[in-house]
Amino acid sequence: MTEIGTKLIDSGEILKDLDHPFRVSAGPGSGKTYWLISHIRNVLRNSKRLTPASRIACITYTTVASEEIKSRLNEGGNRVDISTIHGFLYTNIIKTYAYLLKDEKNDYLVSIKDLNGHEEHRPLGFFHKWINQNPAYSYLRNTPDEIATSIECLKDLSWRIVDDECKLVLRNPYKGGKKYRTSDKVLSFPSTKQELLLNYKKLFWQSGLIHHEDVLYLSYRILKENPEICRYLSMRYPYIFIDEFQDTNPIQTKIITWLANAGSIIGVIGDPAQSIYQFQDARRDDFIEFNLPGLVRYEIENNRRSTNKIISLLNYVRKDDALKQKGVRDEEGSDILVVISDNQEKIRSFFDEEAKRLDKYTEICIITRYNDDLIKLKNQKGLTDNEIWDKFRIIDHDRESFFRRLFLSIEYANQGRYEIAVTEFLKVFRTDENGKFKKLLKGSACSDLIKRSVVLIILEYFITNWETLNKMSLYDTHNNINAILDGVNGCDIRLPRIRNGGKFFDFAEKTSVVDLINSLKIVEDKSNIRTIHGAKGTEYQSVLLHLGKENELNNIINPNINGSKDDCRIYYVALSRAKDFMCISVPSLSKEVKARLVELGMKVIEI
């Protein structure tokens, strides 16, 4: 049933009204990305608000989604800026106006000259310096267990609006009083000490390092303290369209509202049933309650992606929601299968054979909820150490950062994302104002052109010789890189020598490259084995949903799509990725659950 006051539209419908803000509610497979791209084309051709100097901003939730829209738009390329919300804020606010932020001493809050993008928050690099500056909190690092627990708390820090001010809080407050793994002693993390936590963040900012979550805080502060910037941005972007708005958080919503009040036409597209980023402070009610003067509400109820059997299950899972989807393909499709087995090789073999039998094997994907299960699925024998990178980081933080970025770059390149691969690896070649490398690398300064050449040479070498290199030890790989660097003309860069008998020497000799690769967590992975969050925004002919435990099925059998937690919505997103064939694997199944699955129209098979 469509919400009262909401206009029902089709994904192919062209809006005549280009002068009012809007909210489009659209379920999975509805063609909302197609609609958004068509709407952008419509605005480019017919808007009277656009000037030769103004642009359209199209904001998506992931880099993969922005790449998809860029590849499909094929029009107005120089008049449409497509990026993630973090990319939009960094480029248009932080990079341009960070100099306006001053600390209590009237010094720059962020080192302007060292600014170079934003990245994942990795505390260990500045943790000890922070404690050295605040010796009263030295108890946070007395033992390796205390260090690990403190690092976990620091990684959990997030910015939230409290009484109209952005403050640092723990996303999961229980972590501040968490017991250590090796004892019943409880950590007393100073989660309420705002000045102390802000000083921790400043250590990164003064080195030009901004974390993803800091992009929101710094942008919020800049705009709040300098509201005239909103007017400048509104003139530059008279139209701002945000996809997947159900995954936004209150800071983002506040910034978007400021831009709307300054004059930008705001359009948001999303589906509250697919809000699954609560762990990153996403608030689905920000989409449901989104309102601006003159806002027009639209809804797309069709599902163009899936067969009727899949849509029927999806509608059951979101039965307490106003939106009910209707299939456009009008094909019943094959049965949804639930396979019982704890043998991953058997499950994969069964899934592959069934997809081939159905002639639905061209596009397949295996998805699971948890990163630990993902790592095991990628390495079917399960012979992998999920904590290997944590061990590496503690032994040698700088070398861990170098090799993590190298292997991430190789994975991105193997997925065809070459520019992202180069950008990622270039981060290890950062230099200070004197041209000295900031981390690990030794040697004299070199130009940006030589740095990029070095990155390309190393990546080409690894990709070309990957079958041989990934079987090597980390120790041999380390030495191989120095041999490559020695052969580059005009380059005096090298990794520091490994000291015999040291902790890293022992670790590097015992650790293989393939172990590190298999345990690597890749943000926005484009391989055909992903987490459910990583599969968001994609579609495949055949999907295998791997469940590590039977109780995960409860989110499908007894759904609560409007619940305060994301659990049900996460599995709804998983089920909605399939176009033709949906298969669910589970290690065991009780008689009661089996009977309920059959009632819901699924076929249960034990192999």
XYZ file of C-alpha atoms in Angstrom:
607
model
C 0.000 0.000 0.000
C 1.405 3.364 -1.055
C 1.837 5.949 1.704
C -0.842 8.678 1.747
C 0.311 11.753 -0.154
C 2.849 9.742 -2.141
C 2.796 9.631 -5.953
C 3.310 6.249 -7.596
C 5.775 6.364 -10.506
C 7.586 3.911 -12.763
C 11.359 3.757 -13.130
C 10.972 5.024 -16.695
C 8.892 8.060 -15.760
C 10.286 11.536 -16.483
C 9.410 14.230 -13.954
C 8.191 17.572 -15.267
C 8.674 19.196 -11.860
C 12.349 20.148 -11.524
C 11.899 22.894 -8.948
C 10.903 21.035 -5.783
C 12.837 18.749 -3.442
C 11.751 15.114 -3.535
C 11.994 11.767 -1.795
C 11.772 8.543 -3.814
C 11.054 5.295 -1.958
C 12.021 2.291 -4.074
C 12.651 -1.350 -3.167
C 15.374 -3.654 -4.512
C 15.431 -4.243 -8.252
C 13.018 -1.358 -8.853
C 15.299 0.391 -11.334
C 15.935 3.364 -9.037
C 19.500 3.819 -10.321
C 18.124 3.839 -13.878
C 15.518 6.387 -12.758
C 18.165 8.563 -11.057
C 20.372 8.598 -14.153
C 17.343 9.453 -16.345
C 16.412 12.251 -13.950
C 19.934 13.713 -14.113
C 19.729 13.711 -17.921
C 16.329 15.376 -17.709
C 17.702 18.130 -15.438
C 20.709 18.678 -17.716
C 18.451 19.153 -20.730
C 15.547 21.087 -19.268
C 16.494 22.911 -16.069
C 16.451 26.708 -16.074
C 18.357 26.830 -12.789
C 21.612 25.455 -14.191
C 24.147 28.040 -15.384
C 27.409 27.554 -17.313
C 29.238 27.708 -13.961
C 26.964 25.407 -11.944
C 26.856 21.634 -11.659
C 24.749 18.719 -10.460
C 26.001 16.729 -7.464
C 25.128 13.024 -7.451
C 26.077 11.434 -4.137
C 26.176 7.676 -3.608
C 27.020 5.532 -0.596
C 29.966 3.597 -2.060
C 32.787 4.158 -4.524
C 31.588 1.112 -6.492
C 28.139 2.700 -6.875
C 29.630 5.996 -8.054
C 31.756 4.115 -10.612
C 28.596 2.367 -11.868
C 26.677 5.635 -12.292
C 29.633 7.286 -14.050
C 29.851 4.420 -16.527
C 26.107 4.532 -17.260
C 25.484 8.288 -17.399
C 27.477 9.036 -20.581
C 26.183 12.591 -20.653
C 27.075 15.890 -19.036
C 30.301 14.428 -17.690
C 31.787 17.848 -17.051
C 28.607 19.126 -15.397
C 27.869 16.241 -13.007
C 30.047 15.475 -9.979
C 29.506 11.868 -8.883
C 31.066 10.759 -5.606
C 30.447 9.351 -2.141
C 29.259 11.755 0.548
C 32.772 11.688 2.053
C 34.313 12.470 -1.321
C 31.878 15.337 -1.905
C 32.501 16.891 1.515
C 36.277 16.458 1.365
C 36.610 17.965 -2.114
C 34.187 20.862 -1.700
C 34.569 21.758 1.966
C 37.633 20.358 3.722
C 40.168 20.625 0.915
C 39.022 24.180 0.193
C 38.194 25.570 3.619
C 40.134 23.553 6.233
C 42.359 26.593 6.796
C 39.407 28.247 8.564
C 39.596 25.751 11.430
C 41.851 26.897 14.255
C 42.634 25.406 17.661
C 42.713 27.200 21.010
C 46.203 28.548 20.198
C 44.960 29.912 16.865
C 47.039 27.331 14.992
C 45.612 25.369 12.071
C 43.579 22.437 13.386
C 44.593 20.406 10.332
C 47.969 20.498 8.588
C 46.918 22.039 5.284
C 50.166 21.292 3.455
C 49.980 17.580 4.353
C 46.323 17.002 3.468
C 45.997 14.091 1.074
C 42.540 12.521 1.185
C 40.902 10.532 3.966
C 41.348 6.961 5.117
C 40.433 4.219 7.566
C 41.095 4.923 11.241
C 44.100 2.839 12.357
C 45.022 3.923 15.915
C 48.323 2.160 16.537
C 50.434 4.709 14.669
C 49.717 7.482 17.204
C 48.496 5.516 20.209
C 51.817 5.503 22.079
C 52.505 9.168 21.322
C 49.078 10.022 22.726
C 49.760 8.077 25.926
C 53.208 9.678 26.245
C 51.513 13.079 26.201
C 48.967 11.907 28.791
C 50.899 9.732 31.277
C 47.928 9.529 33.667
C 46.429 7.070 31.171
C 49.490 4.851 30.827
C 47.415 2.006 32.314
C 45.874 1.653 28.839
C 49.090 0.040 27.556
C 50.603 -1.858 30.487
C 50.163 -5.222 28.755
C 49.551 -6.391 25.157
C 45.987 -7.261 26.188
C 45.379 -3.724 27.460
C 46.848 -2.245 24.279
C 44.601 -4.438 22.091
C 41.478 -3.499 24.064
C 42.357 0.210 24.047
C 42.949 0.120 20.286
C 39.551 -1.524 19.836
C 37.945 1.351 21.769
C 39.757 4.020 19.759
C 38.642 2.401 16.486
C 35.087 2.486 17.824
C 35.090 6.278 18.285
C 32.480 8.136 16.269
C 31.204 11.706 15.956
C 27.626 12.382 17.046
C 25.547 15.517 17.411
C 24.860 16.139 21.098
C 23.097 19.402 22.009
C 23.930 20.842 18.587
C 27.647 20.058 19.023
C 29.649 17.234 17.425
C 31.208 15.069 20.122
C 33.321 11.905 20.151
C 31.518 8.881 21.579
C 31.939 5.112 21.533
C 29.573 3.581 18.993
C 29.322 0.578 21.331
C 29.568 1.934 24.909
C 30.037 -1.545 26.363
C 33.546 -1.644 24.887
C 34.691 1.056 27.318
C 34.203 -1.398 30.171
C 35.101 -4.581 28.329
C 36.855 -7.451 30.046
C 40.263 -8.421 28.718
C 40.596 -11.686 26.876
C 43.082 -13.115 29.382
C 41.552 -11.975 32.681
C 38.414 -10.688 34.418
C 39.946 -7.224 34.739
C 37.777 -4.507 33.168
C 39.143 -1.690 31.010
C 38.290 1.820 32.188
C 38.465 3.683 28.891
C 38.131 7.491 29.223
C 35.205 7.691 26.801
C 33.737 10.867 28.357
C 36.963 12.917 28.306
C 36.276 15.044 25.229
C 39.445 17.140 25.416
C 41.602 14.030 25.824
C 39.955 12.263 22.867
C 40.101 15.402 20.726
C 43.839 15.671 21.418
C 44.185 12.098 20.179
C 42.462 13.044 16.927
C 44.604 16.173 16.585
C 47.750 14.029 16.403
C 46.458 12.624 13.122
C 45.160 15.933 11.774
C 48.442 17.704 12.451
C 50.106 15.091 10.254
C 47.554 15.650 7.494
C 45.715 12.396 8.217
C 41.921 12.531 8.255
C 39.793 9.492 8.987
C 36.554 8.792 7.144
C 34.466 9.742 10.181
C 36.444 12.991 10.630
C 35.302 14.197 7.208
C 31.798 14.589 8.641
C 32.943 16.363 11.812
C 35.285 18.804 10.075
C 32.711 19.613 7.373
C 30.040 20.160 10.024
C 32.287 22.557 11.947
C 33.337 24.499 8.871
C 29.745 25.036 7.721
C 28.380 25.769 11.173
C 31.068 28.377 11.865
C 30.963 29.787 8.307
C 27.341 29.531 7.064
C 28.084 31.701 4.035
C 29.924 28.700 2.534
C 26.553 26.942 2.223
C 25.415 29.734 -0.097
C 28.547 29.355 -2.248
C 28.025 25.587 -2.484
C 24.339 26.047 -3.301
C 25.227 28.355 -6.178
C 27.717 25.794 -7.477
C 25.316 22.878 -6.948
C 21.707 24.011 -7.510
C 20.794 20.296 -7.622
C 22.031 17.666 -5.162
C 20.766 14.093 -5.494
C 21.613 11.484 -2.840
C 21.157 7.762 -3.500
C 20.810 5.149 -0.701
C 19.741 7.896 1.700
C 18.433 5.285 4.158
C 22.095 4.720 5.081
C 22.812 8.329 5.965
C 23.551 9.541 9.498
C 22.362 12.650 11.375
C 25.508 14.697 10.643
C 25.113 14.116 6.908
C 21.398 14.896 7.129
C 22.129 18.158 8.950
C 24.630 19.250 6.281
C 22.229 18.365 3.456
C 19.457 20.340 5.202
C 21.750 23.392 5.479
C 22.438 23.197 1.731
C 18.706 22.914 1.030
C 18.017 25.992 3.168
C 20.724 27.823 1.187
C 18.875 27.150 -2.076
C 19.865 23.733 -3.480
C 17.128 21.430 -4.764
C 17.627 18.219 -2.807
C 16.457 14.810 -4.015
C 16.878 11.675 -1.891
C 16.354 8.092 -3.038
C 16.280 5.055 -0.806
C 14.499 2.173 0.882
C 14.203 1.979 4.694
C 13.967 -1.820 4.427
C 17.553 -1.818 3.136
C 19.053 0.330 5.892
C 21.953 -1.824 7.124
C 24.695 0.544 8.278
C 23.653 1.154 11.870
C 27.173 0.145 12.934
C 28.374 3.277 11.116
C 25.716 5.444 12.813
C 23.243 5.287 9.929
C 19.728 6.227 11.047
C 16.916 4.893 8.817
C 14.437 7.343 10.334
C 16.406 10.163 8.681
C 15.011 8.872 5.368
C 11.525 8.075 6.661
C 11.174 11.474 8.370
C 13.068 13.506 5.753
C 11.140 16.673 5.026
C 11.785 20.030 3.385
C 9.400 22.827 2.394
C 7.573 21.768 -0.791
C 8.928 18.177 -0.662
C 7.239 15.808 -3.135
C 7.120 12.094 -2.239
C 7.307 9.393 -4.902
C 7.282 5.600 -4.769
C 8.394 2.917 -7.236
C 6.726 -0.384 -6.366
C 7.848 -2.573 -9.278
C 10.625 -5.142 -9.068
C 12.299 -5.626 -12.441
C 15.061 -7.871 -11.146
C 13.729 -11.040 -9.586
C 11.382 -13.943 -10.299
C 7.978 -14.146 -8.614
C 9.133 -16.765 -6.087
C 11.975 -14.543 -4.919
C 9.723 -11.463 -4.800
C 7.137 -13.402 -2.791
C 9.747 -14.214 -0.149
C 10.971 -10.605 -0.146
C 7.422 -9.334 0.399
C 6.990 -11.780 3.275
C 10.180 -10.543 4.951
C 8.999 -6.920 4.668
C 5.344 -7.753 5.402
C 5.131 -5.070 8.126
C 6.290 -2.381 5.681
C 4.034 -0.177 3.523
C 5.835 -1.053 0.272
C 4.823 -4.269 -1.478
C 6.648 -5.053 -4.694
C 5.134 -6.292 -7.942
C 7.127 -8.366 -10.400
C 7.620 -6.992 -13.901
C 9.199 -10.108 -15.417
C 6.163 -12.240 -14.463
C 8.246 -15.426 -14.253
C 7.654 -17.921 -11.444
C 11.280 -19.032 -11.537
C 13.016 -21.934 -9.826
C 12.553 -22.983 -6.205
C 14.470 -21.229 -3.457
C 16.741 -23.936 -2.071
C 17.994 -24.401 1.486
C 20.998 -26.743 1.555
C 22.048 -28.456 4.788
C 25.778 -29.224 5.081
C 28.848 -28.110 6.995
C 31.159 -29.003 4.086
C 31.886 -25.871 2.073
C 33.367 -27.728 -0.890
C 30.208 -29.869 -1.197
C 27.972 -26.819 -0.913
C 29.918 -24.906 -3.543
C 29.907 -27.881 -5.897
C 26.135 -28.339 -5.461
C 25.463 -24.625 -6.029
C 27.641 -24.483 -9.154
C 26.025 -27.572 -10.667
C 22.502 -26.329 -9.962
C 23.224 -22.862 -11.404
C 24.659 -24.493 -14.534
C 21.671 -26.824 -14.822
C 19.364 -23.813 -14.715
C 21.596 -21.990 -17.223
C 22.088 -19.221 -14.648
C 25.844 -19.453 -14.126
C 27.049 -16.377 -16.039
C 26.665 -14.117 -12.988
C 27.067 -15.806 -9.605
C 27.935 -14.552 -6.143
C 28.458 -16.120 -2.732
C 27.580 -13.822 0.157
C 27.770 -14.064 3.920
C 27.223 -11.673 6.805
C 30.440 -11.892 8.777
C 34.011 -11.081 7.740
C 35.414 -14.173 9.456
C 33.081 -16.381 7.395
C 34.027 -14.443 4.255
C 37.721 -15.133 4.796
C 37.021 -18.858 5.246
C 34.882 -18.941 2.096
C 37.627 -17.301 0.074
C 40.018 -19.949 1.306
C 37.775 -23.015 1.118
C 40.014 -25.245 3.210
C 39.641 -22.771 6.053
C 43.402 -22.782 6.762
C 43.654 -19.092 7.491
C 44.433 -16.933 10.495
C 41.774 -14.240 10.884
C 44.036 -12.283 13.250
C 47.200 -12.429 11.144
C 47.064 -8.737 10.195
C 46.534 -7.739 13.831
C 49.642 -9.721 14.778
C 51.570 -8.105 11.917
C 50.445 -4.628 13.027
C 51.646 -5.124 16.606
C 55.027 -6.512 15.504
C 55.774 -3.769 12.949
C 53.096 -1.166 12.328
C 54.862 0.633 9.456
C 55.691 -2.528 7.503
C 52.144 -3.803 8.064
C 50.800 -0.566 6.561
C 53.119 -0.873 3.532
C 52.207 -4.478 2.695
C 48.506 -4.059 3.448
C 48.329 -1.181 0.971
C 50.385 -3.130 -1.582
C 48.160 -6.215 -1.396
C 44.983 -4.118 -1.419
C 46.276 -2.388 -4.550
C 46.938 -5.730 -6.213
C 43.414 -6.898 -5.386
C 41.904 -3.661 -6.738
C 43.964 -3.994 -9.926
C 42.832 -7.609 -10.354
C 39.243 -6.295 -10.188
C 39.990 -3.768 -12.952
C 39.983 -0.750 -10.587
C 43.408 0.486 -11.676
C 43.264 4.134 -10.623
C 42.045 3.195 -7.137
C 44.879 0.643 -6.966
C 47.480 3.285 -7.808
C 45.985 5.835 -5.403
C 45.988 3.312 -2.560
C 49.642 2.315 -2.994
C 50.812 5.904 -3.483
C 49.857 6.559 0.152
C 52.989 4.736 1.361
C 55.161 7.271 -0.508
C 54.024 10.344 1.437
C 56.768 12.827 2.306
C 57.053 15.744 4.707
C 57.842 19.369 3.804
C 61.542 18.481 3.578
C 60.896 15.625 1.170
C 61.602 12.951 3.780
C 59.398 9.851 3.723
C 56.963 9.885 6.612
C 56.910 6.153 7.208
C 59.226 3.198 6.761
C 60.791 3.999 3.380
C 64.396 5.158 3.223
C 66.183 7.199 0.589
C 66.164 10.636 -0.928
C 63.158 12.600 -2.067
C 61.841 12.096 -5.589
C 59.219 13.733 -7.778
C 55.552 12.741 -7.858
C 56.126 11.421 -11.377
C 58.859 9.033 -10.173
C 56.706 7.924 -7.225
C 53.867 7.066 -9.587
C 56.287 5.261 -11.908
C 57.598 3.197 -8.973
C 54.037 2.280 -7.978
C 53.196 1.165 -11.523
C 56.409 -0.860 -11.858
C 55.837 -2.705 -8.568
C 52.153 -3.383 -9.309
C 52.915 -4.611 -12.833
C 55.621 -6.936 -11.484
C 53.319 -8.464 -8.863
C 50.312 -8.829 -11.156
C 52.382 -10.369 -13.957
C 54.170 -12.831 -11.640
C 51.361 -13.368 -9.130
C 51.114 -17.150 -9.438
C 54.728 -17.477 -8.303
C 54.936 -14.552 -5.895
C 51.878 -15.374 -3.788
C 53.520 -18.657 -2.750
C 56.579 -16.873 -1.374
C 57.239 -15.941 2.220
C 56.822 -12.357 3.327
C 60.586 -12.261 3.916
C 61.390 -13.128 0.287
C 58.739 -10.703 -0.961
C 60.278 -7.912 1.113
C 63.652 -8.552 -0.503
C 62.109 -8.791 -3.982
C 60.669 -5.295 -3.605
C 64.087 -3.866 -2.745
C 65.521 -5.607 -5.816
C 62.835 -3.952 -7.964
C 63.536 -0.546 -6.429
C 67.263 -0.912 -7.087
C 66.517 -1.292 -10.788
C 64.419 1.863 -11.192
C 66.352 4.742 -12.785
C 66.262 8.001 -10.863
C 64.929 6.264 -7.783
C 66.707 6.086 -4.435
C 63.939 4.426 -2.426
C 64.201 1.232 -0.414
C 62.649 -0.681 2.428
C 64.798 -0.822 5.583
C 66.853 -3.978 6.044
C 65.291 -6.776 8.090
C 67.262 -7.344 11.277
C 68.133 -11.014 11.764
C 66.585 -12.508 14.873
C 64.095 -9.658 15.339
C 60.355 -10.119 15.787
C 59.615 -9.110 12.219
C 62.325 -11.452 10.887
C 60.653 -14.435 12.586
C 57.173 -13.358 11.488
C 58.226 -12.697 7.867
C 59.961 -16.054 7.490
C 56.972 -18.009 8.808
C 54.245 -16.044 7.006
C 53.378 -16.592 3.360
C 51.931 -13.956 1.054
C 48.926 -16.185 0.328
C 48.105 -16.280 4.067
C 48.053 -12.491 4.177
C 46.002 -12.173 0.989
C 43.428 -14.726 2.160
C 42.989 -12.817 5.423
C 42.811 -9.358 3.833
C 39.602 -7.424 4.464
C 38.717 -5.449 1.352
C 36.332 -2.511 1.546
C 33.873 -2.549 -1.378
C 35.102 -5.892 -2.673
C 34.098 -6.570 -6.305
C 34.929 -10.277 -6.308
C 32.192 -12.927 -6.499
C 32.596 -13.796 -2.801
C 31.478 -10.888 -0.618
C 29.880 -9.872 2.630
C 26.218 -8.904 2.425
C 27.219 -5.278 2.963
C 29.750 -5.616 0.142
C 27.069 -7.000 -2.181
C 24.727 -4.057 -1.581
C 23.745 -2.411 -4.866
C 24.623 -5.463 -6.986
C 22.585 -8.186 -8.693
C 23.380 -11.683 -9.970
C 21.612 -14.491 -11.805
C 22.443 -16.896 -8.987
C 23.242 -16.192 -5.336
C 24.427 -18.500 -2.568
C 23.779 -17.088 0.907
C 26.099 -18.771 3.406
C 24.798 -18.914 6.983
C 27.270 -19.928 9.667
C 24.528 -20.790 12.180
C 20.916 -21.969 12.001
C 19.664 -19.077 14.158
C 20.453 -16.628 11.346
C 17.371 -18.041 9.583
C 15.177 -16.547 12.290
C 15.547 -13.165 10.574
C 13.840 -14.682 7.509
C 11.273 -16.929 9.226
C 10.204 -14.377 11.870
C 11.088 -11.060 10.218
C 11.029 -7.651 11.889
C 11.852 -5.315 9.015
C 11.127 -2.204 11.092
C 13.142 -3.332 14.088
C 15.553 -1.057 15.925
C 18.443 -3.325 14.869
C 19.556 -4.057 11.303
C 19.576 -7.879 11.514
C 16.404 -8.605 9.533
C 17.173 -5.918 6.954
C 20.659 -7.359 6.363
C 19.209 -10.727 5.309
C 16.514 -8.974 3.264
C 19.289 -7.260 1.296
C 20.995 -10.644 0.831
C 17.861 -12.312 -0.562
C 17.169 -9.399 -2.896
C 20.487 -9.725 -4.778
C 19.243 -12.757 -6.777
C 17.598 -12.411 -10.157
C 16.844 -16.078 -10.956
C 18.249 -18.609 -8.488
C 18.496 -18.204 -4.698
C 20.259 -20.826 -2.598
C 20.812 -20.707 1.178
C 23.311 -22.952 2.963
C 23.190 -23.781 6.663
C 25.272 -26.296 8.683
C 22.261 -27.855 10.488
C 18.503 -27.518 10.686
C 15.912 -28.479 13.306
C 12.665 -30.196 12.274
C 10.634 -27.162 13.331
C 12.659 -24.717 11.258
C 12.691 -27.100 8.295
C 8.892 -27.343 8.382
C 8.550 -23.559 8.552
C 10.843 -23.076 5.545
C 8.735 -25.530 3.524
C 5.584 -23.610 4.540
C 7.194 -20.487 3.107
C 7.644 -22.256 -0.239
C 11.333 -23.181 0.017
C 12.793 -26.575 -0.816
C 15.127 -28.115 1.779
C 17.925 -30.452 0.634
C 20.483 -32.297 2.759
C 23.767 -33.145 1.014
